[in-house]
CSV table of C-alpha atoms and ligand atoms in Angstrom, one decimal:
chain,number,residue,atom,x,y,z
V,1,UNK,CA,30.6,37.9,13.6
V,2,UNK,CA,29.6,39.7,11.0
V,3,UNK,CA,26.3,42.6,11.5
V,4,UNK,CA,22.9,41.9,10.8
V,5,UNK,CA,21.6,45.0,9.1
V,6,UNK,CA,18.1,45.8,8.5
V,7,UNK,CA,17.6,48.9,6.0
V,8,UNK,CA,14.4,51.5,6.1
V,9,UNK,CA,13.9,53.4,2.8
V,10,UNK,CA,11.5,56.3,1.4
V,11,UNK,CA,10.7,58.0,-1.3
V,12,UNK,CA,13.9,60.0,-1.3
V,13,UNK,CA,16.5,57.2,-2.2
V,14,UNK,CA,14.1,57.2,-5.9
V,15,UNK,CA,14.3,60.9,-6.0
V,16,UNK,CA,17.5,60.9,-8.0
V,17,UNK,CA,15.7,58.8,-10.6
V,18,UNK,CA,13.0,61.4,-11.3
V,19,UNK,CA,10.0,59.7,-8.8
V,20,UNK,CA,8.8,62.3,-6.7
V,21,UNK,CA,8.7,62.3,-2.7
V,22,UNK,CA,5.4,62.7,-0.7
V,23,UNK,CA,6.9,65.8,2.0
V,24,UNK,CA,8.9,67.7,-0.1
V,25,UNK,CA,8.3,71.6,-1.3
V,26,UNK,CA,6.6,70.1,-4.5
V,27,UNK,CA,6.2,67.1,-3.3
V,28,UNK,CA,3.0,64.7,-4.0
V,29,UNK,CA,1.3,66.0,-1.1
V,30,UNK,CA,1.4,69.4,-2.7
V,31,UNK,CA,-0.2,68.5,-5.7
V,32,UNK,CA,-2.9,66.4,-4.4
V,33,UNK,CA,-4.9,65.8,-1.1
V,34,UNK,CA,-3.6,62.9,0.1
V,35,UNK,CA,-7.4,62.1,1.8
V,36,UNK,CA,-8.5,62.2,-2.2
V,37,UNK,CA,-6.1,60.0,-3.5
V,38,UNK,CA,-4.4,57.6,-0.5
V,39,UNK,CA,-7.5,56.8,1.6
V,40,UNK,CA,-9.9,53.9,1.1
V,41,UNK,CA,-12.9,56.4,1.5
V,42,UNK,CA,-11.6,58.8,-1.4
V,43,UNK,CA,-11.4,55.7,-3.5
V,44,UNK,CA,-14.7,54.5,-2.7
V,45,UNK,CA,-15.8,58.1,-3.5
V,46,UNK,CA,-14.3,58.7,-6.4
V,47,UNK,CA,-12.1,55.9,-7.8
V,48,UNK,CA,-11.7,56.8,-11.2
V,49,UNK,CA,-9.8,59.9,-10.0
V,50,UNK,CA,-7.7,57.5,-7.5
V,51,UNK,CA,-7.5,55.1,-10.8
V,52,UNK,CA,-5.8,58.4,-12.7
V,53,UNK,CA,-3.2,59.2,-9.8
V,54,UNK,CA,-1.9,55.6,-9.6
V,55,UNK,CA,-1.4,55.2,-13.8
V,56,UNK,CA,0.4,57.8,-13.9
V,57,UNK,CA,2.6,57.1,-11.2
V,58,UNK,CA,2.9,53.5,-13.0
V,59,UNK,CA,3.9,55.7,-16.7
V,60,UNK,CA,6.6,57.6,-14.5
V,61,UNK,CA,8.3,54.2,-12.7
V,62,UNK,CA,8.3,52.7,-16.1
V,63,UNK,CA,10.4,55.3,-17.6
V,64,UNK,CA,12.3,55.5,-14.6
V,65,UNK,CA,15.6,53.4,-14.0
V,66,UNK,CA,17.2,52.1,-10.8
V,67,UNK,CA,20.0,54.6,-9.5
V,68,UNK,CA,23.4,54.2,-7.4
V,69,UNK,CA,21.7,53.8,-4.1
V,70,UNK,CA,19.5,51.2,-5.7
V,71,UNK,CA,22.5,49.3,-7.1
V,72,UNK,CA,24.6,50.0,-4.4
V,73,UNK,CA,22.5,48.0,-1.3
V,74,UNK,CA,21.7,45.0,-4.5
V,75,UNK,CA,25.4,44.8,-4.2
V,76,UNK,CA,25.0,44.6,-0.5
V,77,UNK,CA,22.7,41.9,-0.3
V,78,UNK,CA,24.9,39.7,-2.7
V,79,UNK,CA,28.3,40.0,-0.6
V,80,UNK,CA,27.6,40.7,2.9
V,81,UNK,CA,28.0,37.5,4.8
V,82,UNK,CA,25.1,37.8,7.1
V,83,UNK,CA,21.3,39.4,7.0
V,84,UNK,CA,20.9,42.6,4.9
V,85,UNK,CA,16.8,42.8,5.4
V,86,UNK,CA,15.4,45.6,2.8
V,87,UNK,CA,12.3,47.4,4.2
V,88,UNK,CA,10.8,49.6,1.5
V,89,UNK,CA,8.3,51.9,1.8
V,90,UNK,CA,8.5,52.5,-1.8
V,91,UNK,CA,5.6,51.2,-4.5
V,92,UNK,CA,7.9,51.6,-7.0
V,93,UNK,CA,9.9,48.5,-8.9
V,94,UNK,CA,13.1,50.3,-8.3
V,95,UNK,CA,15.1,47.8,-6.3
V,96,UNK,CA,13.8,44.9,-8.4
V,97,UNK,CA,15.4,46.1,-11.3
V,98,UNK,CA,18.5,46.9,-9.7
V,99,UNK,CA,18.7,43.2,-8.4
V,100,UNK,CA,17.7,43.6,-4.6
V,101,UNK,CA,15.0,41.9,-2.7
V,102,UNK,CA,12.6,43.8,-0.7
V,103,UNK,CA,9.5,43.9,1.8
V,104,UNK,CA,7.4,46.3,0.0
V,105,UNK,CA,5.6,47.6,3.2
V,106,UNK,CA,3.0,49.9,1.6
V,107,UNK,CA,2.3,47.3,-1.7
V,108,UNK,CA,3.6,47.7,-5.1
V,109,UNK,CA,2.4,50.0,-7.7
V,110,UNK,CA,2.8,47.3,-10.4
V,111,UNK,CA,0.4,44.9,-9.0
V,112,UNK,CA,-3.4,45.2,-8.5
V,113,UNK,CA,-5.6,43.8,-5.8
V,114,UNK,CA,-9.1,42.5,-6.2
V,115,UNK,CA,-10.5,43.9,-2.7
V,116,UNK,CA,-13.8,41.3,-3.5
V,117,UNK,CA,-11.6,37.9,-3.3
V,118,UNK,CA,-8.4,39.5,-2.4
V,119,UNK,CA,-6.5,37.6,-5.7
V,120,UNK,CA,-3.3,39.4,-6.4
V,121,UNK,CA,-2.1,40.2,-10.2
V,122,UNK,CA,0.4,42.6,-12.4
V,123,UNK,CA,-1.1,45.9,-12.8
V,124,UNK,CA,-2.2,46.3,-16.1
V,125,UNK,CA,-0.5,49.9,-17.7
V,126,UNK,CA,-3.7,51.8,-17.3
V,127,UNK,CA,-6.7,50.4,-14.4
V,128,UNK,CA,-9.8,51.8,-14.6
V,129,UNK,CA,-13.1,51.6,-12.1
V,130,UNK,CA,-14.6,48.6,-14.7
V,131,UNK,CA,-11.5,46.4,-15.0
V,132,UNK,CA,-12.6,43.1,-13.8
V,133,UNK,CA,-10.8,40.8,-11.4
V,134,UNK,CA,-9.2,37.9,-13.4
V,135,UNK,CA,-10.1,35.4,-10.8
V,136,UNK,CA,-14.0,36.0,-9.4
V,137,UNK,CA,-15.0,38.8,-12.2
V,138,UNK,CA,-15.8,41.4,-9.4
V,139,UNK,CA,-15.5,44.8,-10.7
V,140,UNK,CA,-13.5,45.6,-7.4
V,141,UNK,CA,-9.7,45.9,-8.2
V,142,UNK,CA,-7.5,48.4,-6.8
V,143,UNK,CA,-3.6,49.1,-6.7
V,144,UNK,CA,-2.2,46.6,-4.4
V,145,UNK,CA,-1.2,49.3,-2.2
V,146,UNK,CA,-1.6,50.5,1.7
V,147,UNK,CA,-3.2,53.7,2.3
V,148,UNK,CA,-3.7,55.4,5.4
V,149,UNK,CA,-6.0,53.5,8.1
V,150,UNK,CA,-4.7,50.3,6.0
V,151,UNK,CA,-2.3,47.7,8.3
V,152,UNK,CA,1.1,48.0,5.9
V,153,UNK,CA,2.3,44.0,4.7
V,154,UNK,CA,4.6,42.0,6.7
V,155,UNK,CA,4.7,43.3,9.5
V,156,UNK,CA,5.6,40.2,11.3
V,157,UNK,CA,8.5,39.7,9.4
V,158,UNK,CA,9.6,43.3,9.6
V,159,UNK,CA,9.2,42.9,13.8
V,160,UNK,CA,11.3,40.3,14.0
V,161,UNK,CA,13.8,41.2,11.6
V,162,UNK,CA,14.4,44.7,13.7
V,163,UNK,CA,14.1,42.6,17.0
V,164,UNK,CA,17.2,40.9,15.7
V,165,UNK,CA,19.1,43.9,13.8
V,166,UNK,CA,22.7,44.8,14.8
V,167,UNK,CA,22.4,47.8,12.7
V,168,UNK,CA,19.7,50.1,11.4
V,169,UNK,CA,19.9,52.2,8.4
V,170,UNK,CA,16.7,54.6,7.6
V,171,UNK,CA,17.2,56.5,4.0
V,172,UNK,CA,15.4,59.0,2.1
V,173,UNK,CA,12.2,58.8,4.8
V,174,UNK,CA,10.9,61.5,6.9
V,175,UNK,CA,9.7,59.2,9.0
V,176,UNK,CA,6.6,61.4,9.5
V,177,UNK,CA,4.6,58.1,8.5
V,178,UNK,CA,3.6,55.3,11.3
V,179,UNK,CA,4.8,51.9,11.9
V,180,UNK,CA,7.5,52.9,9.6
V,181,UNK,CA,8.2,55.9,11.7
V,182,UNK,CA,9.4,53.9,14.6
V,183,UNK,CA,11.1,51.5,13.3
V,184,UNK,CA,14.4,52.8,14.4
V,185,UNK,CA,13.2,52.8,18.1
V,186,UNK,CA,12.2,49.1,17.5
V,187,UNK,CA,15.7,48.8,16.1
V,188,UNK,CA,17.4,50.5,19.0
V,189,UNK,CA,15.4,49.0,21.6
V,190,UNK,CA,16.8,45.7,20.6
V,191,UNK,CA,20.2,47.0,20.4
V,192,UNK,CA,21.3,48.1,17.0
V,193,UNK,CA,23.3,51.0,16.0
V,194,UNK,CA,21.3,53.3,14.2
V,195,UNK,CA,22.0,55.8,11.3
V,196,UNK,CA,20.0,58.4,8.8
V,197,UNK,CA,21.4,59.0,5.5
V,198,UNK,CA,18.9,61.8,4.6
V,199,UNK,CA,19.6,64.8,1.9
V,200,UNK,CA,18.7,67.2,4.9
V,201,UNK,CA,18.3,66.5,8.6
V,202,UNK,CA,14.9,65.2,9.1
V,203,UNK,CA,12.3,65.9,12.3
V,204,UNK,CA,13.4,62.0,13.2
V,205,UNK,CA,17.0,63.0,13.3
V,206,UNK,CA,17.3,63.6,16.9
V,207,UNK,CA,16.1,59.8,17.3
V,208,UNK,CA,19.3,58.4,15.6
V,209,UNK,CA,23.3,57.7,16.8
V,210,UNK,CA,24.4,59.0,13.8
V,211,UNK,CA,23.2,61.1,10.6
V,212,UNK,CA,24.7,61.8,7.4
V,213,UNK,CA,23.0,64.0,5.0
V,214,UNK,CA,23.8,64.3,1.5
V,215,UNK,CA,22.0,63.1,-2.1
V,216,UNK,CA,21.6,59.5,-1.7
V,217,UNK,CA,23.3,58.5,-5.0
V,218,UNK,CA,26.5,60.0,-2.9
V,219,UNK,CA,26.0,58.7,0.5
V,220,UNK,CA,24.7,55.1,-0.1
V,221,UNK,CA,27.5,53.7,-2.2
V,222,UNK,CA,29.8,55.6,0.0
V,223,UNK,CA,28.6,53.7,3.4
V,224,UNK,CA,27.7,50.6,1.7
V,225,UNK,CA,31.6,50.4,0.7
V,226,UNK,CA,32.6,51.2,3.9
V,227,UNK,CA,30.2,48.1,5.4
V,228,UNK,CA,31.9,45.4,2.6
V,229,UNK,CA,35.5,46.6,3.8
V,230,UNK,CA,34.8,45.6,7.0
D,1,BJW,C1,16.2,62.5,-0.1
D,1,BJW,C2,16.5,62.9,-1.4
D,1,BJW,C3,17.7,62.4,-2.0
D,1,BJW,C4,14.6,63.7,-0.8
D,1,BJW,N1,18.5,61.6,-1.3
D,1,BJW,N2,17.1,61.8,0.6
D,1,BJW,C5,-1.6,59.9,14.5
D,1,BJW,C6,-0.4,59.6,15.1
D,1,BJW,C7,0.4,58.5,14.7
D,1,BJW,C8,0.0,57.7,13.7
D,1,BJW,C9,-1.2,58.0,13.1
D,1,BJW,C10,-2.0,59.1,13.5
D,1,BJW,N3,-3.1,59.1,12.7
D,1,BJW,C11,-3.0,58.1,11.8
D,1,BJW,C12,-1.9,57.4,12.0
D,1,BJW,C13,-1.4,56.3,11.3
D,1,BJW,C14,-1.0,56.6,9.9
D,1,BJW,C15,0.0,57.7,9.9
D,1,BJW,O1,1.2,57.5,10.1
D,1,BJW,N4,-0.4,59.0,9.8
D,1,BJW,C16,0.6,60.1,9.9
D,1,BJW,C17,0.5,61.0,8.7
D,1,BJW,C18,0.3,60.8,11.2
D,1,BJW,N5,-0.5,55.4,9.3
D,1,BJW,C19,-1.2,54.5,8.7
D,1,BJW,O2,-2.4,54.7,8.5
D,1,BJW,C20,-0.5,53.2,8.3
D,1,BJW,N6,-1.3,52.1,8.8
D,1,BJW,C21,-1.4,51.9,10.1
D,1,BJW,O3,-0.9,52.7,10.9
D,1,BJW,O4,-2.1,50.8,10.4
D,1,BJW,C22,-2.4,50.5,11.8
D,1,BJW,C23,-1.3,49.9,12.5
D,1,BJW,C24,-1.4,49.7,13.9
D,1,BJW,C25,-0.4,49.1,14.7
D,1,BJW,C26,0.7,48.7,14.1
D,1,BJW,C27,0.9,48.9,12.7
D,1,BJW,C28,-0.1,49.4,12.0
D,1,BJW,C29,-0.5,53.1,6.8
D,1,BJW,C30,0.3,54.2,6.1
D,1,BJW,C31,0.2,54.1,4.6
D,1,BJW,C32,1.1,55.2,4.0
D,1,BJW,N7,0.8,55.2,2.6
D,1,BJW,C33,1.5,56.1,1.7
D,1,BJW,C34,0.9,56.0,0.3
D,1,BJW,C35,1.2,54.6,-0.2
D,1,BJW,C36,1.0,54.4,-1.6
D,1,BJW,C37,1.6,55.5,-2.5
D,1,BJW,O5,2.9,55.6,-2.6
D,1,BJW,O6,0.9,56.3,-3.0
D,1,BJW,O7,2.9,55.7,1.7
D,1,BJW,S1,1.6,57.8,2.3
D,1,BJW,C38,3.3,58.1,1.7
D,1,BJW,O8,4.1,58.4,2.9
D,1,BJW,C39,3.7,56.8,1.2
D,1,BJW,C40,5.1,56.7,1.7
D,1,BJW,O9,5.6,55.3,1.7
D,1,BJW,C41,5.0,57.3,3.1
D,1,BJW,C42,6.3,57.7,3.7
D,1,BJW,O10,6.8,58.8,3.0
D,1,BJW,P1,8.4,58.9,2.8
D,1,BJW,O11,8.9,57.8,1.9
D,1,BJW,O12,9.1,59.1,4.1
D,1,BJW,O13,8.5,60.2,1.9
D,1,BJW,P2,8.6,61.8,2.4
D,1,BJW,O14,8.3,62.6,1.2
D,1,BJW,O15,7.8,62.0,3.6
D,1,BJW,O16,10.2,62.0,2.8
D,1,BJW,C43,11.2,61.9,1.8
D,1,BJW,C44,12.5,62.1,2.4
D,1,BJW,O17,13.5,61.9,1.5
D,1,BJW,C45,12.7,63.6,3.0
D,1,BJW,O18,13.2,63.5,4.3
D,1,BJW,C46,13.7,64.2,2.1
D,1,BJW,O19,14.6,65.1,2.7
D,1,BJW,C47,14.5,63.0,1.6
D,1,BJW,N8,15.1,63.1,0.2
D,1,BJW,N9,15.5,63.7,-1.9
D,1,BJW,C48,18.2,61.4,0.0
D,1,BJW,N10,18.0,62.7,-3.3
């Protein structure tokens, strides 16, 4: 019978394609305080500044294209015979593009949120503190994304997926970020096989059967042709 495989990715499988991680020396975290710019109380304080942050994020993912890891699990998902479930942590529009389906856990920088009536739209290129929702007018819209203290999306789905996984892959995550961060527990608890394909080891290393670090562009298409050969 062929593996049901549930994959975990961060910030590091877009590295390669210019989008910067969160942990990294450089990283996002260096450059801004994450309670400023990733907390619902530093947007109600100040959301013009969280407003700034997130546009030009959206300016970097659109001049950004997918890369070989991206391509390599859409290929996945088309000719494995049984369950590939895509867990991204990702806001970016990445996999999309490339072709693959995913549950974008933390939201999705290319759509806004009205947090008045809770309507759902594509992110215009630039959102401001006045924009208006298109369906209640409230001047309340946000990026639809999950900040700390927020409860990440599809979580039901993600549980039962990695209640029935036969394998686990995490990629380009630290895991220093919770649920996501124990989702290879979840994984191994209900008897998968678990693997990190990292560019360096990673503090969850030690919580893996098996680790393989590298650039992602390398090691993804590398074990992703290994699964399709059977
Ligand atoms: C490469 C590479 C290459 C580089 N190739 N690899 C105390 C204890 C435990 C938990 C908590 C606690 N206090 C608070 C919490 C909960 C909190 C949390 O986890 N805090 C920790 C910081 C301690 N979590 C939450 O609040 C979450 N919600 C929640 O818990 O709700 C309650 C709940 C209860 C019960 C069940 C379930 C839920 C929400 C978390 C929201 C996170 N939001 C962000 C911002 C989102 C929008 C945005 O993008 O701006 O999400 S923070 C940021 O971190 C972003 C990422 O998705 C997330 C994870 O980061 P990621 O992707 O792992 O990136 P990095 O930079 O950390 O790692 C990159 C890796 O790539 C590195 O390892 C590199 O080596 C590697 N790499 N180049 C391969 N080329």
């Amino acid at each position: 019978m062929s593996e049901r495989i549930v994959i975990l990715t961060g910030a590091g499988i877009s590295a390669e394609s210019g989008l910067g991680t969160f942990r990294d020396a450089g990283g996002l975290w260096a450059q801004y305080d994450l309670e400023e710019v990733a907390t619902p109380e530093g947007f109600a304080r100040d959301p013009a500044k969280v407003h700034a942050f997130y546009n030009a994020r959206r300016e970097n993912c659109r001049a950004a294209a997918p890369n070989a890891a991206h391509h390599a699990i859409a290929r996945l998902q088309a000719a494995h015979p049984a369950a590939v479930t895509l867990i991204t942590q990702n806001i970016d529009d990445l996999f999309a593009r490339a072709g693959a389906e995913a549950l974008h856990m933390h939201g999705e920088l290319m759509r806004a949120l009205c947090h008045s009536c809770a309507a759902r739209w594509p992110a215009p290129e630039r959102m401001a503190p006045e924009g208006a929702c298109p369906q209640c007018g409230a001047r309340a819209t946000r990026p639809d994304v999950v900040w700390f203290g927020e409860m990440p999306y599809h979580l039901d789905e993600i549980l039962a997926a990695l209640g029935a996984a036969d394998r686990f892959v995490a990629i380009g995550t630290s895991g220093a970020v919770q649920p996501a961060g124990s989702f290879v527990q979840e994984a191994a608890a209900a008897g998968a096989r678990t693997l990190e394909l990292n560019l360096e080891p990673s503090e969850a290393t030690p919580l893996f059967d098996e680790a393989r670090h590298g650039p992602a562009t390398a090691l993804v298409p590398d074990w992703v042709e290994a699964v399709l050969a059977g």
